[in-house]
Amino acid sequence: TKMGGRRYYLGEKLLRLLHFGCGNDLIGKLVEKPLQEMADSICETTILSRLRSSSIEIAVARTPKDCRAGFIQLPLGPTPLAFQPDEVVERFLTGGFAQFTRATRVSRAAILEELESVRAQGYAICDQEIDLGIYSIALPVQVPRLGVAYSIAIAGPAERMRQRPTA
């Protein structure tokens, strides 16, 4: 912003505070249309997840309209966490981990290995780790000056989703 010949810039800490304090309703208004269009075009559920101080939550999810393949389950994945500094990752790794299915990674070593894999590949795959029969592919969303604060995913039945290309 320029006022009276001076320029003012939001510092990264304030920008991060404003960003992470923003409610999902506002984020939903910003991304609802493109998420719905994507869901409709691929006939799968689309999900925007966001990183909070100590959790990853679904900000917005859209199911396809007029597609017999529509799906409602909403899995979360490690994508935003994989691109965070070590101190943020450590905050997430304190405490226990719920095991939703036999495929759920619950050991610290397995989770750190998965985060490294996500960083190397540039995307995450959740193959029945939260719900049996559910598969999702998630990509990191870079926010200028903040890094990865979101991930965008498509999710659907495992059998059908495994047939989709990942690269």
XYZ file of C-alpha atoms in Angstrom:
167
model
C 0.000 0.000 0.000
C 1.258 3.478 -0.791
C 0.194 6.334 1.496
C 1.597 9.852 1.420
C 4.565 8.826 -0.696
C 5.494 5.955 1.596
C 5.130 2.264 0.942
C 4.026 -0.176 3.578
C 4.393 -3.923 3.329
C 2.985 -6.629 5.512
C 5.769 -8.549 7.188
C 5.810 -12.321 6.876
C 4.717 -12.868 10.493
C 1.686 -10.592 10.108
C 0.895 -12.060 6.701
C 1.055 -15.578 8.188
C -1.179 -14.522 11.096
C -3.764 -13.003 8.758
C -3.627 -16.006 6.441
C -3.985 -18.673 9.111
C -6.618 -16.639 10.940
C -8.801 -16.412 7.853
C -11.970 -18.492 8.171
C -12.903 -21.345 5.860
C -16.017 -19.441 4.787
C -13.886 -16.737 3.131
C -11.527 -19.295 1.612
C -14.555 -21.203 0.357
C -15.849 -18.140 -1.466
C -12.488 -17.751 -3.193
C -12.054 -21.351 -4.360
C -15.569 -22.789 -4.522
C -16.086 -22.230 -8.241
C -12.772 -23.672 -9.504
C -13.052 -26.638 -7.108
C -16.579 -27.365 -8.328
C -15.503 -27.068 -11.954
C -12.657 -29.487 -11.334
C -14.952 -31.951 -9.531
C -17.441 -31.800 -12.395
C -14.781 -32.230 -15.078
C -13.126 -35.291 -13.487
C -16.233 -36.741 -11.796
C -14.457 -37.066 -8.447
C -14.547 -35.195 -5.147
C -12.132 -32.243 -4.900
C -10.761 -31.075 -1.569
C -8.802 -28.045 -0.418
C -7.093 -28.803 2.891
C -5.294 -26.222 4.964
C -2.579 -26.239 7.538
C -3.492 -24.816 10.929
C -1.124 -24.374 13.870
C -1.306 -28.031 14.916
C -3.719 -29.718 12.518
C -4.668 -30.154 8.900
C -8.317 -29.525 8.153
C -10.632 -29.532 5.198
C -11.314 -25.958 4.152
C -13.558 -26.706 1.174
C -14.761 -29.875 -0.534
C -16.908 -30.252 -3.616
C -18.550 -33.332 -5.035
C -19.280 -33.617 -8.748
C -22.711 -32.717 -10.052
C -24.362 -34.976 -12.600
C -21.697 -37.686 -12.339
C -22.595 -41.213 -11.371
C -19.077 -41.541 -9.984
C -19.634 -38.876 -7.316
C -18.136 -39.539 -3.915
C -18.596 -37.916 -0.510
C -15.818 -39.163 1.832
C -13.214 -36.510 2.609
C -9.728 -37.848 3.338
C -6.870 -35.655 4.528
C -3.250 -36.203 3.642
C 0.206 -35.080 4.674
C 0.856 -32.762 1.721
C 0.870 -29.349 3.480
C 2.888 -30.741 6.392
C 5.580 -32.202 4.139
C 6.700 -28.724 3.096
C 6.891 -27.144 6.558
C 9.969 -26.348 8.637
C 11.120 -29.014 11.100
C 9.661 -27.185 14.117
C 6.176 -27.235 12.550
C 6.501 -30.941 11.714
C 7.613 -31.636 15.303
C 4.487 -29.916 16.653
C 2.369 -32.348 14.637
C 4.385 -35.372 15.726
C 3.840 -34.878 19.448
C 1.227 -37.156 20.942
C -0.314 -40.308 19.554
C -1.686 -41.059 16.132
C -5.047 -42.622 15.389
C -5.024 -45.724 13.239
C -8.100 -45.632 11.005
C -7.218 -48.666 8.862
C -4.361 -51.170 8.636
C -2.774 -48.871 6.022
C -2.637 -45.849 8.359
C 0.907 -44.853 9.272
C 1.151 -44.338 13.016
C 4.838 -44.580 13.866
C 6.978 -41.452 13.909
C 9.503 -43.083 11.557
C 6.825 -44.076 9.025
C 5.292 -40.581 9.053
C 8.673 -38.882 8.583
C 9.438 -41.291 5.740
C 6.110 -40.443 4.096
C 6.757 -36.698 4.423
C 10.155 -37.140 2.747
C 8.525 -39.127 -0.040
C 5.914 -36.399 -0.562
C 8.654 -33.761 -0.788
C 10.591 -35.846 -3.332
C 7.553 -36.729 -5.503
C 5.796 -33.391 -5.191
C 2.479 -35.054 -4.329
C 0.927 -37.409 -1.768
C -1.122 -40.536 -2.220
C -3.527 -41.677 0.470
C -4.459 -45.265 -0.363
C -7.110 -46.391 2.102
C -5.202 -44.879 5.047
C -8.277 -43.126 6.447
C -11.217 -45.046 4.991
C -11.229 -48.476 3.377
C -11.878 -48.229 -0.336
C -10.915 -44.528 -0.541
C -7.907 -43.246 -2.499
C -6.750 -39.671 -2.961
C -3.961 -37.786 -4.682
C -2.969 -34.410 -3.218
C -0.711 -31.641 -4.508
C 0.821 -28.820 -2.471
C -0.455 -25.275 -3.009
C 2.242 -22.621 -2.707
C 1.226 -19.299 -1.167
C 3.617 -16.469 -2.073
C 5.895 -15.538 0.841
C 4.308 -18.225 3.054
C 5.184 -21.482 1.345
C 2.839 -24.459 1.320
C -0.230 -23.738 3.407
C -2.777 -25.791 1.465
C -3.138 -28.918 -0.567
C -5.622 -29.699 -3.276
C -6.747 -33.275 -3.725
C -9.024 -35.466 -5.732
C -10.571 -38.441 -3.993
C -12.675 -41.371 -5.015
C -13.055 -45.131 -4.872
C -9.644 -46.827 -4.710
C -10.238 -49.153 -7.657
C -11.118 -46.326 -10.003
C -8.567 -43.839 -8.669
C -5.623 -46.251 -8.989
C -6.250 -46.234 -12.732
C -5.657 -42.469 -12.949
C -2.152 -41.265 -13.870
C -0.229 -39.659 -10.996
C 2.387 -37.830 -13.022
